[in-house]
Coordinates of N, CA, C and O in Angstrom, one line a residue:
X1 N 82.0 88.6 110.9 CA 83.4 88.6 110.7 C 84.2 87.9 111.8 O 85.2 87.2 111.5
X2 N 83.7 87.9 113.2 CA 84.5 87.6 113.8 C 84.1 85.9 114.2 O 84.4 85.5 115.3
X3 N 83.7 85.1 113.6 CA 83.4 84.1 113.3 C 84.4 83.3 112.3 O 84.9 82.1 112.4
X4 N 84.6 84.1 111.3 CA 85.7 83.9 110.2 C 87.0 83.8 111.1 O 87.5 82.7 111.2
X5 N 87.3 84.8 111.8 CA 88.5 85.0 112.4 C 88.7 83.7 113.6 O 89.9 83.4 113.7
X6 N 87.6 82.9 114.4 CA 87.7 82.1 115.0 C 87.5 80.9 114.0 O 88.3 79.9 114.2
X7 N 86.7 80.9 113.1 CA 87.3 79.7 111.9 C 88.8 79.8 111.5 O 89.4 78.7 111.7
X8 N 89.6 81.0 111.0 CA 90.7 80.8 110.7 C 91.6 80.1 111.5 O 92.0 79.0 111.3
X9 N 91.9 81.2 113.0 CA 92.6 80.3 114.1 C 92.3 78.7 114.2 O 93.3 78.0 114.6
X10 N 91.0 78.2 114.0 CA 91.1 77.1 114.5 C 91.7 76.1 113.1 O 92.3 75.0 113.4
X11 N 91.6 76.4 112.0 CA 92.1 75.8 110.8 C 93.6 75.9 110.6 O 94.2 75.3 109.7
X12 N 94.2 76.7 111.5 CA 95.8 77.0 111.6 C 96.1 76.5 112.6 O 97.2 75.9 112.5
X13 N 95.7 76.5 113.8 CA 96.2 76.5 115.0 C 97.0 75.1 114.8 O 98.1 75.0 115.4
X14 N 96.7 74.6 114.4 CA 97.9 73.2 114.8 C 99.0 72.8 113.8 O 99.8 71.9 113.9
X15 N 98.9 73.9 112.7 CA 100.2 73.8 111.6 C 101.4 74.4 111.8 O 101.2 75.5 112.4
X16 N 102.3 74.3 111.5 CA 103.7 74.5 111.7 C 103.8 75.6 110.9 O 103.2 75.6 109.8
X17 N 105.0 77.1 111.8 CA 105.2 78.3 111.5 C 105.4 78.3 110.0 O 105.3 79.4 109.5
X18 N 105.9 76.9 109.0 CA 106.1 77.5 107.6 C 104.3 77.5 106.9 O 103.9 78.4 106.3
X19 N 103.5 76.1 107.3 CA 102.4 75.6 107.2 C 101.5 77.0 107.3 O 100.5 77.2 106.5
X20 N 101.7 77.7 108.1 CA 100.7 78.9 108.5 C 101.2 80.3 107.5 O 100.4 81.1 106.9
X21 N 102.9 80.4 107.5 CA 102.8 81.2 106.6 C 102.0 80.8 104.8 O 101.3 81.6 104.2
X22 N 102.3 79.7 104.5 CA 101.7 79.1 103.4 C 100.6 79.8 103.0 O 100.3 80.6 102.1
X23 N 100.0 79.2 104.5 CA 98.2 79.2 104.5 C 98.2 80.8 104.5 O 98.7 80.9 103.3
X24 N 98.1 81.7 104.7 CA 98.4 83.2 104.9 C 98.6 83.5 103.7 O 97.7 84.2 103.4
X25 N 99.3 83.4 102.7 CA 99.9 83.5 101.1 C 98.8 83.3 100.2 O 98.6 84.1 99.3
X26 N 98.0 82.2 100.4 CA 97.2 81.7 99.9 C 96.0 82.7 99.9 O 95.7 83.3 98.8
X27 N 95.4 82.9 101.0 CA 94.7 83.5 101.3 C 94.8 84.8 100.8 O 93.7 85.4 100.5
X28 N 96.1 85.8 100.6 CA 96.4 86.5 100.2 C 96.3 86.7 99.0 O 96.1 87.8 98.6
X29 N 96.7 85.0 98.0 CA 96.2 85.5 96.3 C 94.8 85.4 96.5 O 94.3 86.1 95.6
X30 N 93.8 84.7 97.4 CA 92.5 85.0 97.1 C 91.8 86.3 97.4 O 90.8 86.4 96.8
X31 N 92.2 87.1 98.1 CA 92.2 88.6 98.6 C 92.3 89.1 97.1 O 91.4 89.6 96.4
X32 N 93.4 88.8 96.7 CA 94.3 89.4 95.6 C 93.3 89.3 94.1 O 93.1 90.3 93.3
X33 N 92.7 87.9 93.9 CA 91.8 87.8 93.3 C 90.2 88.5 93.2 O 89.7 88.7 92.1
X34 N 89.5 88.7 94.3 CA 88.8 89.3 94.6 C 89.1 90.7 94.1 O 88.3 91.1 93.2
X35 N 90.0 91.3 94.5 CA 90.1 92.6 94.2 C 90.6 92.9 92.9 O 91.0 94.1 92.8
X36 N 90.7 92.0 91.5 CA 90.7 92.2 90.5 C 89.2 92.0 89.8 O 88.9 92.3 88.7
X37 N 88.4 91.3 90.9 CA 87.0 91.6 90.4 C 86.1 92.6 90.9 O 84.9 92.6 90.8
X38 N 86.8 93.4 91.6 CA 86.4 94.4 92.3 C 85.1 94.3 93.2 O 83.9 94.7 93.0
X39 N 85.6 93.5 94.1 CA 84.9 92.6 95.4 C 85.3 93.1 96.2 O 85.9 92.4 97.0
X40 N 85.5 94.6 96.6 CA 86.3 94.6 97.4 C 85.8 94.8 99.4 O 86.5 95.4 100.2
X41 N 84.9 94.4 99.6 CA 84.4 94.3 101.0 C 84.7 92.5 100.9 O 85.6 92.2 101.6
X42 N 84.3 91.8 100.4 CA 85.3 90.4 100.1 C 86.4 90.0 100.2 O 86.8 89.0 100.7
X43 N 87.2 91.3 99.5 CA 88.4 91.1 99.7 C 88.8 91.5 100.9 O 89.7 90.8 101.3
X44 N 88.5 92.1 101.5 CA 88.7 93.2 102.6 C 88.5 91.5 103.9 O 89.2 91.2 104.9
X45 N 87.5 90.9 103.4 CA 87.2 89.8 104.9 C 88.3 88.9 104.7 O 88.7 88.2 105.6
X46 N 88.6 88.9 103.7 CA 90.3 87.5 103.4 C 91.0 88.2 103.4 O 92.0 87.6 102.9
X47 N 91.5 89.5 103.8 CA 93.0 90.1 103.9 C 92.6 90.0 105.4 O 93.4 89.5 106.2
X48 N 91.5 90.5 105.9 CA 91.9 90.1 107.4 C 92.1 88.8 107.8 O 92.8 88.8 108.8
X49 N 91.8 87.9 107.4 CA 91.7 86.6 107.5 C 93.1 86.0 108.0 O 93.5 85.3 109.0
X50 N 93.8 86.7 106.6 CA 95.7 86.3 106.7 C 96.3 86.5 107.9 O 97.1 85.8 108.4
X51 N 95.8 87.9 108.6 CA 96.4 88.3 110.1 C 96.3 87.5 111.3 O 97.0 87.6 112.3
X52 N 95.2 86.6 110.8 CA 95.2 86.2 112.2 C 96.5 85.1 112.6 O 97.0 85.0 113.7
X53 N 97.1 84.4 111.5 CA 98.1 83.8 112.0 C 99.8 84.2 112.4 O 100.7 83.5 112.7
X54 N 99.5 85.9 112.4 CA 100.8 86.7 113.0 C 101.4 86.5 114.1 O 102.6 86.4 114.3
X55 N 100.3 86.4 115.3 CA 100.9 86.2 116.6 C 101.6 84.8 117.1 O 102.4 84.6 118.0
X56 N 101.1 83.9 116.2 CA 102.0 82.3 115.9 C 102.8 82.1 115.5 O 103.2 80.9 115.8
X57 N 103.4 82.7 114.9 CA 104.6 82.2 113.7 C 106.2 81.6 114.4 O 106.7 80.6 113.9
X58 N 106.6 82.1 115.4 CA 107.7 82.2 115.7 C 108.9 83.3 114.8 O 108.6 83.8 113.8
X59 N 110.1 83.5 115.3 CA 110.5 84.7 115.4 C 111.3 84.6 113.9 O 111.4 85.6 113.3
X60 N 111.7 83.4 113.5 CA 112.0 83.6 111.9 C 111.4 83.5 111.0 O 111.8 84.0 110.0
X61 N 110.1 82.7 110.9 CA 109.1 83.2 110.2 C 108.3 84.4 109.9 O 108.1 85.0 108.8
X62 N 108.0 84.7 111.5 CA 107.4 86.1 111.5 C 108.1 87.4 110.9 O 107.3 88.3 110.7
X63 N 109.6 87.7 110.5 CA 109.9 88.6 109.3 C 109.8 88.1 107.9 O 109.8 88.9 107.0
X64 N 109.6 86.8 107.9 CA 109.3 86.4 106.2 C 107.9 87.1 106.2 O 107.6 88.0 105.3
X65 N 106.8 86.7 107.1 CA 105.4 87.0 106.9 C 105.3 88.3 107.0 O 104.3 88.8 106.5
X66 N 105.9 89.0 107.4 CA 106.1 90.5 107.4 C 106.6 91.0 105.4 O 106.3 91.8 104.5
X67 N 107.2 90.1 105.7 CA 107.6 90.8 104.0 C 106.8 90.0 103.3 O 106.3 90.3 102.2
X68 N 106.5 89.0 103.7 CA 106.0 88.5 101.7 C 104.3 88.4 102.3 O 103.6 88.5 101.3
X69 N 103.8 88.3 103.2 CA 102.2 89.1 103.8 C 102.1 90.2 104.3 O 102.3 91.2 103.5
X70 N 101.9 90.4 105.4 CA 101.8 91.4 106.4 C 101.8 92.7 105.4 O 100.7 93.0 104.9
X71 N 102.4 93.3 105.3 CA 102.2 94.8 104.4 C 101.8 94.7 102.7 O 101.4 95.6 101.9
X72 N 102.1 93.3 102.4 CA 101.0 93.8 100.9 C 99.4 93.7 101.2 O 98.5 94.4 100.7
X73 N 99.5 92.5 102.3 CA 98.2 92.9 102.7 C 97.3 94.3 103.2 O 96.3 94.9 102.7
X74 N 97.8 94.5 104.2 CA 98.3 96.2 104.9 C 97.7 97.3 103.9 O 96.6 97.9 103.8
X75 N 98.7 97.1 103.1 CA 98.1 97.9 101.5 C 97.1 97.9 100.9 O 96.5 98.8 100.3
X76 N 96.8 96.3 100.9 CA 95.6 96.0 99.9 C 94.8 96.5 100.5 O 94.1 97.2 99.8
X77 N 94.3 96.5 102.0 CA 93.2 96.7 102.8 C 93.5 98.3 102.3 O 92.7 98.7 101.4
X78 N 94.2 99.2 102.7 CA 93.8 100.7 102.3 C 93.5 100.4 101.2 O 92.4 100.9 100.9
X79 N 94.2 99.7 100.1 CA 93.0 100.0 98.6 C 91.6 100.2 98.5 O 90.8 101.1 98.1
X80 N 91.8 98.7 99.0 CA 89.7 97.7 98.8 C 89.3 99.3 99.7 O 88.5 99.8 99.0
X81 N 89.7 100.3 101.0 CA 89.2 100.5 101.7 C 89.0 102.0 101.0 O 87.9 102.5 101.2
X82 N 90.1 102.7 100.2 CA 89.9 103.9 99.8 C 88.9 103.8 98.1 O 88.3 104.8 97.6
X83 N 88.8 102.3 97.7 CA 88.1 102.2 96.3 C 86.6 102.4 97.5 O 85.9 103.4 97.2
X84 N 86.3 101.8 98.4 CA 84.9 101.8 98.8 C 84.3 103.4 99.7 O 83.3 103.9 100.3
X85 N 85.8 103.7 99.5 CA 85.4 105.6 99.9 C 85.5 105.4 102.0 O 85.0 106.3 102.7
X86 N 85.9 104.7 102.4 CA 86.0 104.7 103.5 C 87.9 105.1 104.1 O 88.9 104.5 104.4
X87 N 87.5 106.5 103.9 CA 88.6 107.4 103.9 C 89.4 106.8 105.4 O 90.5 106.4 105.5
X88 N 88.7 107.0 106.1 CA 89.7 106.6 107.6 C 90.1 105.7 107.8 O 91.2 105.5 108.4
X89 N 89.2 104.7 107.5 CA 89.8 103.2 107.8 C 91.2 102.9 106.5 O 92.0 101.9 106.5
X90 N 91.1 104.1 105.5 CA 92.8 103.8 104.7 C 93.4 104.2 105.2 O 94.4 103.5 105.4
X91 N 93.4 104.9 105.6 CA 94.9 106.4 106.7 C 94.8 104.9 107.7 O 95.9 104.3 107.5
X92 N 94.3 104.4 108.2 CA 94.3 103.3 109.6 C 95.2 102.3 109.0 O 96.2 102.0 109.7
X93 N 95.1 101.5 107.8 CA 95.5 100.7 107.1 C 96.9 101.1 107.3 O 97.7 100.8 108.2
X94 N 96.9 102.2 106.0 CA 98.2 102.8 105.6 C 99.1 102.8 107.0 O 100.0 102.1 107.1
X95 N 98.7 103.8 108.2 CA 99.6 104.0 108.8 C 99.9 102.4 109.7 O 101.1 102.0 109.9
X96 N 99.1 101.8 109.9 CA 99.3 100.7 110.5 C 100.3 99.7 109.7 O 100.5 98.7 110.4
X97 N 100.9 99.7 108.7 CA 101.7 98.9 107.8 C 103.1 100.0 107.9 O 104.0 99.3 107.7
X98 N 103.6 101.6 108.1 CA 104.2 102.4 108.2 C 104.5 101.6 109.9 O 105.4 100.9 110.2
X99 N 104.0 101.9 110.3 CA 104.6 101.9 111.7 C 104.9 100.6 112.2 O 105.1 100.6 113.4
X100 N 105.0 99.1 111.4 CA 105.1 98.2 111.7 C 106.8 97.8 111.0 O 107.7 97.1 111.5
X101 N 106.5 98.6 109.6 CA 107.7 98.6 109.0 C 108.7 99.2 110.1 O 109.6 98.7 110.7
X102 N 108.4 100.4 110.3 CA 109.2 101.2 111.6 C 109.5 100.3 112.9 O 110.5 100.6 113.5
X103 N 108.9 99.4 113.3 CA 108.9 98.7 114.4 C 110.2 97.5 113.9 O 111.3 97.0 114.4
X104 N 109.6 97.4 112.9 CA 110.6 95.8 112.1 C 111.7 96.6 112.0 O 112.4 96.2 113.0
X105 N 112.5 97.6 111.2 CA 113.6 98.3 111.1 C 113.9 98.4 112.0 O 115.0 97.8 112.1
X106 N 113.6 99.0 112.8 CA 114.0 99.7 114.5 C 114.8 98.0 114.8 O 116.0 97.8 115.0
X107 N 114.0 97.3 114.7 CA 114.1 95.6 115.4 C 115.3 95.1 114.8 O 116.0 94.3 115.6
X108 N 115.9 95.2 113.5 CA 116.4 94.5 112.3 C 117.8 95.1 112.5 O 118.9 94.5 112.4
X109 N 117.5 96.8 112.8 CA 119.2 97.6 112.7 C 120.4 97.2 113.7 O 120.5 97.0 115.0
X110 N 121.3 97.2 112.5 CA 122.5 96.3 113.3 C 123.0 97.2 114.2 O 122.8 98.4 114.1
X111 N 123.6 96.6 115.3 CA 124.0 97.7 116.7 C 125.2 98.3 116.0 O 125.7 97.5 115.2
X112 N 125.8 99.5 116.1 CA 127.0 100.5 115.9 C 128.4 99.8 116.4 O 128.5 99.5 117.6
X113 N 129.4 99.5 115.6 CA 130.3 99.1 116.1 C 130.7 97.7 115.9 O 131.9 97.4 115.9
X114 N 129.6 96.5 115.8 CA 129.6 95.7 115.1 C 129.6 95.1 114.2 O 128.5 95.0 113.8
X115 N 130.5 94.3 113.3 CA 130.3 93.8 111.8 C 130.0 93.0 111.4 O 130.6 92.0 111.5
X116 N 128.9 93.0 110.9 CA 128.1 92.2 110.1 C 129.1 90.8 109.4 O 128.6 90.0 108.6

C-alpha cells in the first residue's frame, strides 16, 4: 500500500491545487465503483489513495476537497470497512471524518459581532 501512496504523490506532485482536486474526484468515482461491485478492500486502497493530495491543496481549495472528497470518502472507508467486519477501523473512519468536520466548522465560524 504504501507504494501506491508514493505512486500517487509522485503523479500529483506537480499539478495545480484545482488539477489535484480533479485527480482526487476521479479516484473517488473509482473507489465508488468498486464498491458497487463489492470490492471492497479495493475500494478501500483508492479511497486512500485520494488523501494523499490533502496536505497540497492550498487554503481554498482545501475546503472544496473537504466537501466534495475528504468525508464522502471518510464514509466510504467506514462502509468498505464495516461490510468487511472490521469493526474498529469504522469507528476510526467514522470518527476521523466527525472530528474534521468539527475542526472545519470551528475554522469556518464567523467571529460574534461581525457581519457577514
Amino acid at each position: 500500500m504504501e507504494s501506491k501512496f508514493k505512486q500517487a504523490a509522485e503523479e500529483t506532485k506537480d499539478l495545480s491545487p484545482i488539477k489535484k482536486l480533479e485527480w482526487a474526484q476521479i479516484q473517488r468515482r473509482e473507489g465508488n465503483h468498486l464498491y458497487i461491485q463489492k470490492q471492497y478492500a479495493e475500494a478501500i486502497d483508492v479511497y486512500l489513495t485520494c488523501l494523499v493530495v490533502k496536505p497540497n491543496l492550498g487554503e481554498s481549495t482545501e475546503i472544496q476537497f473537504y466537501h466534495e472528497v475528504f468525508f464522502s470518502v471518510m464514509s466510504n472507508l467506514a462502509l468498505c470497512t464495516l461490510q468487511l467486519g472490521h469493526y474498529k477501523k469504522t469507528e476510526t473512519f467514522a470518527s476521523m471524518a466527525l472530528d474534521e468536520k468539527d475542526k472545519l466548522d470551528h475554522e469556518l465560524k464567523p467571529i460574534e459581532g461581525v457581519q457577514q
